[in-house]
PDB file of C-alpha atoms in Angstrom:
ATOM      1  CA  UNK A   1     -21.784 -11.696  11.194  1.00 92.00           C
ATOM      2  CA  UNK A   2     -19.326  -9.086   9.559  1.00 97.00           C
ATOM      3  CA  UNK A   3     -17.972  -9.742   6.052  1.00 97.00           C
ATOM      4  CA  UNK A   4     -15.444  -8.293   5.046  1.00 97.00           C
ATOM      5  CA  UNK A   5     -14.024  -7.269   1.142  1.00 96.00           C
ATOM      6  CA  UNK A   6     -10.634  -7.412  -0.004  1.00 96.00           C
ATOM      7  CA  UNK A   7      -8.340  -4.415   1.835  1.00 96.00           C
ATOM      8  CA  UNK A   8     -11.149  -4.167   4.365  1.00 96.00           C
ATOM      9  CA  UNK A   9     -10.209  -4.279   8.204  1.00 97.00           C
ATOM     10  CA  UNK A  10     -12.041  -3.590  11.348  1.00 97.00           C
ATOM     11  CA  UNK A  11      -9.134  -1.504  12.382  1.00 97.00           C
ATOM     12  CA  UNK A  12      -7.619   1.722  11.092  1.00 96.00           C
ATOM     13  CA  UNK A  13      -5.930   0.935   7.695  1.00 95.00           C
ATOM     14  CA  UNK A  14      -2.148   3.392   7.744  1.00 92.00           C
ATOM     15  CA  UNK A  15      -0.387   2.179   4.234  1.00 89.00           C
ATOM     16  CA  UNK A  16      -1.888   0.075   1.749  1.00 89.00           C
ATOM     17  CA  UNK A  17       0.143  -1.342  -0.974  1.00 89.00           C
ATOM     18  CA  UNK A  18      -1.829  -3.186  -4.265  1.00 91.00           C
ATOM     19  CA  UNK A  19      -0.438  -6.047  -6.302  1.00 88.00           C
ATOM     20  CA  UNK A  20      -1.549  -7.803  -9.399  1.00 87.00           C
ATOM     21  CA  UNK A  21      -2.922 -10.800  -7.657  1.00 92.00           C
ATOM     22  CA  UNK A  22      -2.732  -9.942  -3.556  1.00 94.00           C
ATOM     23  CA  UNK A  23      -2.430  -6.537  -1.403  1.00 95.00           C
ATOM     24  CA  UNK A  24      -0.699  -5.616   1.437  1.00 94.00           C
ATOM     25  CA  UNK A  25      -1.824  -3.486   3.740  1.00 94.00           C
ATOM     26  CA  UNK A  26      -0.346  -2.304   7.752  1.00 94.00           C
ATOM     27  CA  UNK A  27      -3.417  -2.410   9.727  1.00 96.00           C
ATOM     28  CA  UNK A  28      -3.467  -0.315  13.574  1.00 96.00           C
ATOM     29  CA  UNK A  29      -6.313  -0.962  16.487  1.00 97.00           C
ATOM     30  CA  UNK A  30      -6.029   2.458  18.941  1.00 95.00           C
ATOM     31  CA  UNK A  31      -9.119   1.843  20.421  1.00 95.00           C
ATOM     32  CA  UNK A  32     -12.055  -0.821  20.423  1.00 95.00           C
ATOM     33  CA  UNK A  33     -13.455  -2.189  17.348  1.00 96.00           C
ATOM     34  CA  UNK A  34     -16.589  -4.395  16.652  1.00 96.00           C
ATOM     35  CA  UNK A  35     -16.249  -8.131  18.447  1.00 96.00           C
ATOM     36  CA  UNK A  36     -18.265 -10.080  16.594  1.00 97.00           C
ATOM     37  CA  UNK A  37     -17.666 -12.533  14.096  1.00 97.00           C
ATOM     38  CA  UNK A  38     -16.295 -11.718  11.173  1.00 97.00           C
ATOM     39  CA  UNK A  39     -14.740 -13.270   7.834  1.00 97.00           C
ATOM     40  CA  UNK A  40     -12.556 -11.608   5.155  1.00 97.00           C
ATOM     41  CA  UNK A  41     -12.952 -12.291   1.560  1.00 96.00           C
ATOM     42  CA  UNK A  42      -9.626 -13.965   0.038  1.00 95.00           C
ATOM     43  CA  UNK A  43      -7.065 -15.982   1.713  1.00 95.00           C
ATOM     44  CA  UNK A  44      -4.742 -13.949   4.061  1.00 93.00           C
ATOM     45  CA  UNK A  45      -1.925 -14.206   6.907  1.00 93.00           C
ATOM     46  CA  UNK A  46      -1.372 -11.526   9.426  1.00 95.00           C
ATOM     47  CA  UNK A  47       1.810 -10.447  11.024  1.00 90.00           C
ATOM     48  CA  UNK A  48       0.776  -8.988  14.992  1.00 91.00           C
ATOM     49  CA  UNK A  49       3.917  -6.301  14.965  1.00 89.00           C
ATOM     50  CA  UNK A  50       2.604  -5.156  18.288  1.00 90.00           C
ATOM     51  CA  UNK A  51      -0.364  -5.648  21.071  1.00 92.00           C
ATOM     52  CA  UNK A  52      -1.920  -8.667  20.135  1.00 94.00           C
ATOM     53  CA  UNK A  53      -5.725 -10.258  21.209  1.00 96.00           C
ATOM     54  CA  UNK A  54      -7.639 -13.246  21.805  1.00 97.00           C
ATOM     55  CA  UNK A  55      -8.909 -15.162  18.715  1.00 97.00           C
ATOM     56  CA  UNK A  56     -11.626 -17.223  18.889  1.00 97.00           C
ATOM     57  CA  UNK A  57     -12.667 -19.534  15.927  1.00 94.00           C
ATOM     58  CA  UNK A  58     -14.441 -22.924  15.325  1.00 88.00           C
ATOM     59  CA  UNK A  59     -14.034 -24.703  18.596  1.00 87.00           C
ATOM     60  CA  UNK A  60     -10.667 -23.145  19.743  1.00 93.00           C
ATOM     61  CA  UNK A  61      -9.174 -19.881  21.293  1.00 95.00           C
ATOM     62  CA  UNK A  62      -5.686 -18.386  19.828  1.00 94.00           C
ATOM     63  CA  UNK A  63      -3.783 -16.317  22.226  1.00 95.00           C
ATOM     64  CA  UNK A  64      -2.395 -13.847  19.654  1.00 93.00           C
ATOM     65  CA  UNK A  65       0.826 -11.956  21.061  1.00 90.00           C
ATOM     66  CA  UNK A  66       3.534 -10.030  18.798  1.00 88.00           C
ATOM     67  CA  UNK A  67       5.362 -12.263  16.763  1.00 83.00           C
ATOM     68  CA  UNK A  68       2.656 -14.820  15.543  1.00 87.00           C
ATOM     69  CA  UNK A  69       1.330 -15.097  12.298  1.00 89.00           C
ATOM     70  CA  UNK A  70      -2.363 -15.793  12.124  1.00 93.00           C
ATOM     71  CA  UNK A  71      -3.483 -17.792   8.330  1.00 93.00           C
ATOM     72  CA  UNK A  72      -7.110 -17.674   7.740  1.00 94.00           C
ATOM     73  CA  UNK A  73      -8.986 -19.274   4.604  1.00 93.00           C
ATOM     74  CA  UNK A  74     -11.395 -17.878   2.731  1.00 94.00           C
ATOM     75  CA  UNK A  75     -14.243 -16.707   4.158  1.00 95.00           C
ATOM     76  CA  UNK A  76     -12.849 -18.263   7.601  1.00 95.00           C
ATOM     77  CA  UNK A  77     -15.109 -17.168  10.269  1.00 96.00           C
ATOM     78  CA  UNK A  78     -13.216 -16.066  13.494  1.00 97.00           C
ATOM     79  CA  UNK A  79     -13.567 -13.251  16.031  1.00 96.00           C
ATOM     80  CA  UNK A  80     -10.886 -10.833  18.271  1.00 97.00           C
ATOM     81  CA  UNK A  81     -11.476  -9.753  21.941  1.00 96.00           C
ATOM     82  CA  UNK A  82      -9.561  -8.447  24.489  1.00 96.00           C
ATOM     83  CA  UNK A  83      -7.111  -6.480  22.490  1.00 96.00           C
ATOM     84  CA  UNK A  84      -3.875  -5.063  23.494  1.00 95.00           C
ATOM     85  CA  UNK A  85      -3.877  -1.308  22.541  1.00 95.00           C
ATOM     86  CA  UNK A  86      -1.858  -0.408  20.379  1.00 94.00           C
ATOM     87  CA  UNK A  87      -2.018  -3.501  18.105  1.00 95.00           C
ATOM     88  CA  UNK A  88      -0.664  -3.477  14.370  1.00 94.00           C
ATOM     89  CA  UNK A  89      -0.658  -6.127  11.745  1.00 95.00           C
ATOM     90  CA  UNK A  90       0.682  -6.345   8.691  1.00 95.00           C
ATOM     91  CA  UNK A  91      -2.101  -8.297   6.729  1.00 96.00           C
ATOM     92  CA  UNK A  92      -1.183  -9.703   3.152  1.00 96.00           C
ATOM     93  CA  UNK A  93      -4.649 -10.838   1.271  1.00 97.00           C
ATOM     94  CA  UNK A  94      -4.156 -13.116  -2.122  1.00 95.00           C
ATOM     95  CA  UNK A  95      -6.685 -13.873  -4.350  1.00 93.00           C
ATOM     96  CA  UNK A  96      -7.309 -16.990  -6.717  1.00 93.00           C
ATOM     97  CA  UNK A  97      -5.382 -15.848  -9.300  1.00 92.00           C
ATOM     98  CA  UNK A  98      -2.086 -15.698  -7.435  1.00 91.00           C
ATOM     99  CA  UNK A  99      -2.626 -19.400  -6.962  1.00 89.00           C
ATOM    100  CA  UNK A 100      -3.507 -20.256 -10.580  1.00 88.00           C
ATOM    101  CA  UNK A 101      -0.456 -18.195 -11.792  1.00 86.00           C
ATOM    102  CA  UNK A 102       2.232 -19.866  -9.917  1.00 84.00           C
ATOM    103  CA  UNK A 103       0.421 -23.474 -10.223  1.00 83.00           C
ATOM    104  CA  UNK A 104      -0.015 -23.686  -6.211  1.00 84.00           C
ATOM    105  CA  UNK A 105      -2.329 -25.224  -4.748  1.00 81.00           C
ATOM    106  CA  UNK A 106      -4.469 -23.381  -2.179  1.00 80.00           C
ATOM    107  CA  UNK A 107      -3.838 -26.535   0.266  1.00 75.00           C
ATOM    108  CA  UNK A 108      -0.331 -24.978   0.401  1.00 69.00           C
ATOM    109  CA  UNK A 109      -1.627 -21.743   2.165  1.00 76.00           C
ATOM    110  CA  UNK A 110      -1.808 -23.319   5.636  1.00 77.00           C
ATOM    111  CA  UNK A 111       0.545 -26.498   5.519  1.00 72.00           C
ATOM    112  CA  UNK A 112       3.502 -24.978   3.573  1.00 69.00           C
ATOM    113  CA  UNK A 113       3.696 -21.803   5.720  1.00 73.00           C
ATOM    114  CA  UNK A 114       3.124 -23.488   9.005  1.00 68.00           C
ATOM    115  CA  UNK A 115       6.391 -25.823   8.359  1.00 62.00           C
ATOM    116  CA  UNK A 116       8.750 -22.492   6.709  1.00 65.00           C
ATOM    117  CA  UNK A 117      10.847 -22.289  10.418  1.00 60.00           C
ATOM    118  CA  UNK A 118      11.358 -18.822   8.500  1.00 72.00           C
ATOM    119  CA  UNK A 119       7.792 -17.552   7.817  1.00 79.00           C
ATOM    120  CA  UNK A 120       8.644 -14.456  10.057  1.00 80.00           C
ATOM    121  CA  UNK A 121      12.143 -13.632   8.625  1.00 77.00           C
ATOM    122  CA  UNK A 122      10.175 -13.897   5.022  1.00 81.00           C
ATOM    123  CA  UNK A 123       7.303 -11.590   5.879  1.00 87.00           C
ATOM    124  CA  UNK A 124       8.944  -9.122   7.299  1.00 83.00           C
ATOM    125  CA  UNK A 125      11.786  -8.943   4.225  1.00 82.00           C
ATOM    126  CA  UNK A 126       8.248  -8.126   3.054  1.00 87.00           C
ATOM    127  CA  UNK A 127       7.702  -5.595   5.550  1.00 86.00           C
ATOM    128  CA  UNK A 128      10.803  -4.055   4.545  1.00 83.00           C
ATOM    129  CA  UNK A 129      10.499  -3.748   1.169  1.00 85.00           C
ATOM    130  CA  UNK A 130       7.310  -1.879   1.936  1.00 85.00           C
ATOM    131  CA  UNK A 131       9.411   1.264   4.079  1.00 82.00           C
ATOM    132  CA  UNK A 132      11.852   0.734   0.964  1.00 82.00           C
ATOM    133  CA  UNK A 133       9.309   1.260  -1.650  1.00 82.00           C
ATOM    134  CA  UNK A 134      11.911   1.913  -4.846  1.00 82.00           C
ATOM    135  CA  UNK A 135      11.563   0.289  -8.524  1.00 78.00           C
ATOM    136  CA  UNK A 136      13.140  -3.075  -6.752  1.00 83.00           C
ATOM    137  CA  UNK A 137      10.475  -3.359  -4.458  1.00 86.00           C
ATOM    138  CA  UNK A 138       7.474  -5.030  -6.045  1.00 86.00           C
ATOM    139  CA  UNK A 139       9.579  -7.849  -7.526  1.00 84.00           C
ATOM    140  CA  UNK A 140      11.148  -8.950  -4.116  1.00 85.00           C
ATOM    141  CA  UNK A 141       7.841  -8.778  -2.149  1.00 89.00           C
ATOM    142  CA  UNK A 142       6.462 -11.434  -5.124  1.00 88.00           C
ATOM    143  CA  UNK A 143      10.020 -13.330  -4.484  1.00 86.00           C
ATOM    144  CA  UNK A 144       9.584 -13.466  -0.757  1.00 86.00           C
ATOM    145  CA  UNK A 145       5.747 -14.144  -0.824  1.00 88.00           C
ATOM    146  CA  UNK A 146       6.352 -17.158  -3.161  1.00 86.00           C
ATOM    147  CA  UNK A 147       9.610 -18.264  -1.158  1.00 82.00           C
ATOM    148  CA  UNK A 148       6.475 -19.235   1.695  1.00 82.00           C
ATOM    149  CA  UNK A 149       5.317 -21.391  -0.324  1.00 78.00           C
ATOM    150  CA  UNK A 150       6.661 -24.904  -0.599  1.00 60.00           C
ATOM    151  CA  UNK A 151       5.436 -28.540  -2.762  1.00 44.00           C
ATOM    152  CA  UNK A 152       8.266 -28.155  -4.522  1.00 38.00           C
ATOM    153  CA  UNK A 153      11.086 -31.297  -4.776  1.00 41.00           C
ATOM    154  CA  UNK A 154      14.412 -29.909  -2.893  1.00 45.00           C
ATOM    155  CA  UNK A 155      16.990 -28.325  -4.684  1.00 46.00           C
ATOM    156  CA  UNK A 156      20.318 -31.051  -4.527  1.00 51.00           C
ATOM    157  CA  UNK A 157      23.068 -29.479  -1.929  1.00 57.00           C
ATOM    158  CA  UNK A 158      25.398 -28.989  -5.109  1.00 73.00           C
ATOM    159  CA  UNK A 159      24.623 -25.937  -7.118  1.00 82.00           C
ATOM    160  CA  UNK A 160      21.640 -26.000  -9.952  1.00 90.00           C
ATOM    161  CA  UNK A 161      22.938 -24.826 -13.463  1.00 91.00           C
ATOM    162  CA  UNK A 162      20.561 -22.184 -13.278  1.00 93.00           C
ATOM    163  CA  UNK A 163      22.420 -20.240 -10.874  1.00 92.00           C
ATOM    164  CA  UNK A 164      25.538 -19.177 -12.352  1.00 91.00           C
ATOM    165  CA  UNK A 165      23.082 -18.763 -15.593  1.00 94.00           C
ATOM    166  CA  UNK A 166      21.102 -16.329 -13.581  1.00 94.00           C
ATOM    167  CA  UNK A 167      24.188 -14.582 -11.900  1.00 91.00           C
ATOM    168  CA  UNK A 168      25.687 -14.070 -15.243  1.00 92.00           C
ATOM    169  CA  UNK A 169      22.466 -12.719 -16.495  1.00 93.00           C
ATOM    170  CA  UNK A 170      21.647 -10.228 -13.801  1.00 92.00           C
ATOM    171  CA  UNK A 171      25.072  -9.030 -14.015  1.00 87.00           C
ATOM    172  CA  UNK A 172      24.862  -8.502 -17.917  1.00 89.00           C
ATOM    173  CA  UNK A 173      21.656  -7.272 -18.099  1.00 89.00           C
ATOM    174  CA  UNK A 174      22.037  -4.978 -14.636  1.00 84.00           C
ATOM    175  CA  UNK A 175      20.787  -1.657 -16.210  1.00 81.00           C
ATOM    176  CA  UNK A 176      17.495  -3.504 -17.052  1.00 82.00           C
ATOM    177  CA  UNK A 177      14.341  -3.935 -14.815  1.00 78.00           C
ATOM    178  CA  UNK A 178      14.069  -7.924 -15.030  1.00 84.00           C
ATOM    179  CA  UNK A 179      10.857  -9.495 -13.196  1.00 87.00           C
ATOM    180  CA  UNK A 180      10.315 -12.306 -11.714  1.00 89.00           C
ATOM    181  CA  UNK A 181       8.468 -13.880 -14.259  1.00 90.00           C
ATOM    182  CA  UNK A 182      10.771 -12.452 -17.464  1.00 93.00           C
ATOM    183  CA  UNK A 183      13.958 -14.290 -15.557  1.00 93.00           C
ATOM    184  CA  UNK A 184      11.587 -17.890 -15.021  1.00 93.00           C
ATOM    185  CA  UNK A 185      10.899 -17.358 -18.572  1.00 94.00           C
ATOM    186  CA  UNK A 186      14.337 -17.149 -19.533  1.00 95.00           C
ATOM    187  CA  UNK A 187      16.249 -19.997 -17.259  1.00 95.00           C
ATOM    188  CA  UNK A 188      13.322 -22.297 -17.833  1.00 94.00           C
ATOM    189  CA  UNK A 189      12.572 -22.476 -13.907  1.00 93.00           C
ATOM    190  CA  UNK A 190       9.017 -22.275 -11.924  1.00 91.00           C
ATOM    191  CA  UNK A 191       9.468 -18.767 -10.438  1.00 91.00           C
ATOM    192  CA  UNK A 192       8.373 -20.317  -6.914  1.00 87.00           C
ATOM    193  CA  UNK A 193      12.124 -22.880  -7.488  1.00 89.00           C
ATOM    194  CA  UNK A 194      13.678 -19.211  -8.085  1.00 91.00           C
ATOM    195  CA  UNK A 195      11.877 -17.448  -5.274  1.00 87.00           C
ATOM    196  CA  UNK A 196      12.293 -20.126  -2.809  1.00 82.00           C
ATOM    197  CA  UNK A 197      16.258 -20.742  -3.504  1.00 87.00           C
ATOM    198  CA  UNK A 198      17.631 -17.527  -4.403  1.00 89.00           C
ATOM    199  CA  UNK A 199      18.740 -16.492  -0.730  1.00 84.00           C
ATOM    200  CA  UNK A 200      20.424 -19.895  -0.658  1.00 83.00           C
ATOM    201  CA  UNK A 201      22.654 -18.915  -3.223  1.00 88.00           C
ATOM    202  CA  UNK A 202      22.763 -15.495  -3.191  1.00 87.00           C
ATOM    203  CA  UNK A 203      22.396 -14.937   0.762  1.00 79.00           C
ATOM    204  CA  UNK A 204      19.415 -11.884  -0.213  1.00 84.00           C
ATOM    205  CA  UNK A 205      16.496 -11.484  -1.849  1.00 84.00           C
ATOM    206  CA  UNK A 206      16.299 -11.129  -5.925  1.00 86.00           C
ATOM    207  CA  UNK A 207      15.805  -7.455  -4.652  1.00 85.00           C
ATOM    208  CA  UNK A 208      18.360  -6.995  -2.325  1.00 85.00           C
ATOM    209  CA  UNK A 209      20.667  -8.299  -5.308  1.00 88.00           C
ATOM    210  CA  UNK A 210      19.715  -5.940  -7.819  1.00 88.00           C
ATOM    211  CA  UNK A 211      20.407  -3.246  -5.327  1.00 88.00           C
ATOM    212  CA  UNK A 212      23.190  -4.030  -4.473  1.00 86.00           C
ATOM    213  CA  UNK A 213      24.149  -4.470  -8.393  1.00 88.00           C
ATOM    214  CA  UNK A 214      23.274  -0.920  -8.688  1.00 89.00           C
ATOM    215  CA  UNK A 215      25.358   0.187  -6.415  1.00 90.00           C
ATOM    216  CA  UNK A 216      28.610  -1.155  -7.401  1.00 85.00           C
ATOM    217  CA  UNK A 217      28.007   0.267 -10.690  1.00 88.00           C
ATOM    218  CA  UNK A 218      27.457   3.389  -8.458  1.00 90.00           C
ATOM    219  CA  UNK A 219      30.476   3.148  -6.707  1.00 87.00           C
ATOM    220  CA  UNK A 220      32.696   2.979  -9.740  1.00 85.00           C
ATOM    221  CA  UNK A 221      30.743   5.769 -11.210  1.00 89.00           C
ATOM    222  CA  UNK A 222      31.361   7.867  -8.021  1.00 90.00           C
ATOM    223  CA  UNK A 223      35.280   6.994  -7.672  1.00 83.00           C
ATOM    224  CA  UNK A 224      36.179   6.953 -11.465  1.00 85.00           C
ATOM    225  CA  UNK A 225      33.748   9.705 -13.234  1.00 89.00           C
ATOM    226  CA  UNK A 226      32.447  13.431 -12.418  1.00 90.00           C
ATOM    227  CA  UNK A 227      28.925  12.995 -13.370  1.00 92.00           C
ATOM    228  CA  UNK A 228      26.732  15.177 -10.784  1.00 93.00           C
ATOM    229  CA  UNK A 229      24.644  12.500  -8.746  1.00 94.00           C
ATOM    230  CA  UNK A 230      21.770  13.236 -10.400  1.00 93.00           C
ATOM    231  CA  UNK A 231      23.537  12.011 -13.514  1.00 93.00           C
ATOM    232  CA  UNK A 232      24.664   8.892 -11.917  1.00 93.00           C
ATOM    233  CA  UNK A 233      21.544   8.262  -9.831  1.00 92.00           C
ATOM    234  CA  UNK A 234      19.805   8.198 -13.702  1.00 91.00           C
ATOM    235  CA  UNK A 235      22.398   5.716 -15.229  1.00 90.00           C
ATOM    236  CA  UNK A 236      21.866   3.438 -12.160  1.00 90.00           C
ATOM    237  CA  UNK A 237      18.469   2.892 -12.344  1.00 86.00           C
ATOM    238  CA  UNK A 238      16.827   5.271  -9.482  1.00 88.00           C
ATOM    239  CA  UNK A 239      13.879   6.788  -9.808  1.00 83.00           C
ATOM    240  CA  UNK A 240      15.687  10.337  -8.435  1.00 88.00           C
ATOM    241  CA  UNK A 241      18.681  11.383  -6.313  1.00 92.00           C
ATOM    242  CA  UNK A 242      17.207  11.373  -2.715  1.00 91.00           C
ATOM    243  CA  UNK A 243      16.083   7.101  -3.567  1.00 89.00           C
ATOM    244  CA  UNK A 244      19.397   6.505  -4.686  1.00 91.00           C
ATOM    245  CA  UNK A 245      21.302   8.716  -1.851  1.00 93.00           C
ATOM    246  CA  UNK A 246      18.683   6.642   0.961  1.00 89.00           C
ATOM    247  CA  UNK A 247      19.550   3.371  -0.807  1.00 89.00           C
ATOM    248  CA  UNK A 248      23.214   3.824  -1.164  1.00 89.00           C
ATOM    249  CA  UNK A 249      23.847   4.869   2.367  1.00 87.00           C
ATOM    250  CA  UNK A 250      21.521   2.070   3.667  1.00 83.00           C
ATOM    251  CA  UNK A 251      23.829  -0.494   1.366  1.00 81.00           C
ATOM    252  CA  UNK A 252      27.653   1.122   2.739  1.00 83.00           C
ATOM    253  CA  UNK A 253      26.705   3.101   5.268  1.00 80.00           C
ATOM    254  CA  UNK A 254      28.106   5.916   3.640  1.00 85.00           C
ATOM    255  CA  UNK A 255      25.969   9.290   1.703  1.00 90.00           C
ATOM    256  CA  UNK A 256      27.380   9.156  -2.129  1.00 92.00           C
ATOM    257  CA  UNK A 257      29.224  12.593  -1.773  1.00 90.00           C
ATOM    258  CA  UNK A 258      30.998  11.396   1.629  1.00 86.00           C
ATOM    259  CA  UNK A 259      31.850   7.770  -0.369  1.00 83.00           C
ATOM    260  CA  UNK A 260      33.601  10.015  -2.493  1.00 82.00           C
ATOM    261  CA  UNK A 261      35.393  11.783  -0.366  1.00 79.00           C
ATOM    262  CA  UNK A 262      36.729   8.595   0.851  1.00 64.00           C
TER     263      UNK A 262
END
């Protein structure tokens, strides 16, 4: 039998992207790999983007097409035959400490993530943020990787306190880089209640928001100012011109110097 480490496939690893406590990694099979059974080290799901195979673990066969998201335990032994060329997955592996951090308990893994009817949508907001890659990036792949998780009591259909707390904070505080974690610390609320509600309220991902934060600040900048773009790109929070040019025409649909023109 095959064991394998942490950010170790059978197939042909393309983009790899490390966290604190889990990594991410987009995983492609162009041609036969090994059959035989096999485990990976931590806890991991797998998104099947395209081909697919047939899984075979302890007393049971998984047809695997694209679409389905395969969970496996640690150490979990399984094996893959008959695989559609080209197959990719996007794999996410997450380690103890993930767990420990955000007081979940690995029981969750499976039973939470099997009842989220939105598992798919969440992962590949992941999946997203991964071609997006900016200084927002990291913190909404945490938000949306702890928004699979559930054991938490319901949020009431009226509004939590918290939110307008957090809206007026983000807003005040937009030219900052706030985490996950510095925001739970501040409201007083288990990051997973934040991760797991925050598209409720804010119909996007902590991410998404700040983004889109960053651009209205852009926008004014662009209509009422003749800073360069380089300038404003800087004041704004992106990393250079051609992120903030990519993420401002991805947000209105429109390059900053043709906004202007507007």
């Amino acid at each position: 039998m095959i064991e394998l480490k942490t950010k170790q496939f059978l197939g042909k690893t393309t983009a790899q992207f490390s966290f604190e406590d889990y990594d991410v990694s987009m995983v492609k099979y162009h041609q036969p790999v090994s059959e035989d059974w096999h485990s990976h080290e931590p806890y991991h799901l797998s998104l099947i983007l395209q081909g697919g195979t047939l899984e075979s673990r302890k007393r049971k066969e998984i047809q695997v097409l694209p679409g389905s998201i395969m969970l496996y335990n640690k150490e979990e032994i399984h094996r893959n035959r008959y695989t559609a060329f080209p197959s990719i997955n996007l794999n996410i592996e997450i380690n103890d400490q993930f767990f420990e951090k955000n007081d979940l308990f690995t029981s969750d893994f499976r039973a939470s993530i099997i009842k989220d009817p939105k598992v798919q949508f969440r992962i590949l907001k992941i999946y997203k943020e991964l071609l997006i890659n900016d200084i927002c990036s990291s913190d909404a792949i945490h938000t949306s990787l702890l928004s699979l998780f559930s054991g938490y009591a319901p949020i009431a259909d009226s509004k939590p306190p918290w939110v307008e707390v957090l809206k007026g904070l983000l807003s005040d505080r937009w030219d900052e880089f706030l985490t996950l974690e510095e925001l739970s610390q501040i409201l007083n609320i288990h990051p997973v209640t934040i991760s797991k509600y925050f598209s409720k309220y804010f119909n996007c991902t902590l991410g998404e928001y700040l983004r889109r934060i960053k651009i209205e600040r852009a926008i004014s900048l662009l209509k009422n100012s003749n800073k360069s773009l380089t300038e404003i790109a800087f004041l704004c929070g992106f990393s250079d011109q051609s992120h903030f040019i990519k993420t401002f025409k991805h947000s209105t649909g429109f390059k900053p110097k043709e906004f202007k023109r507007i």
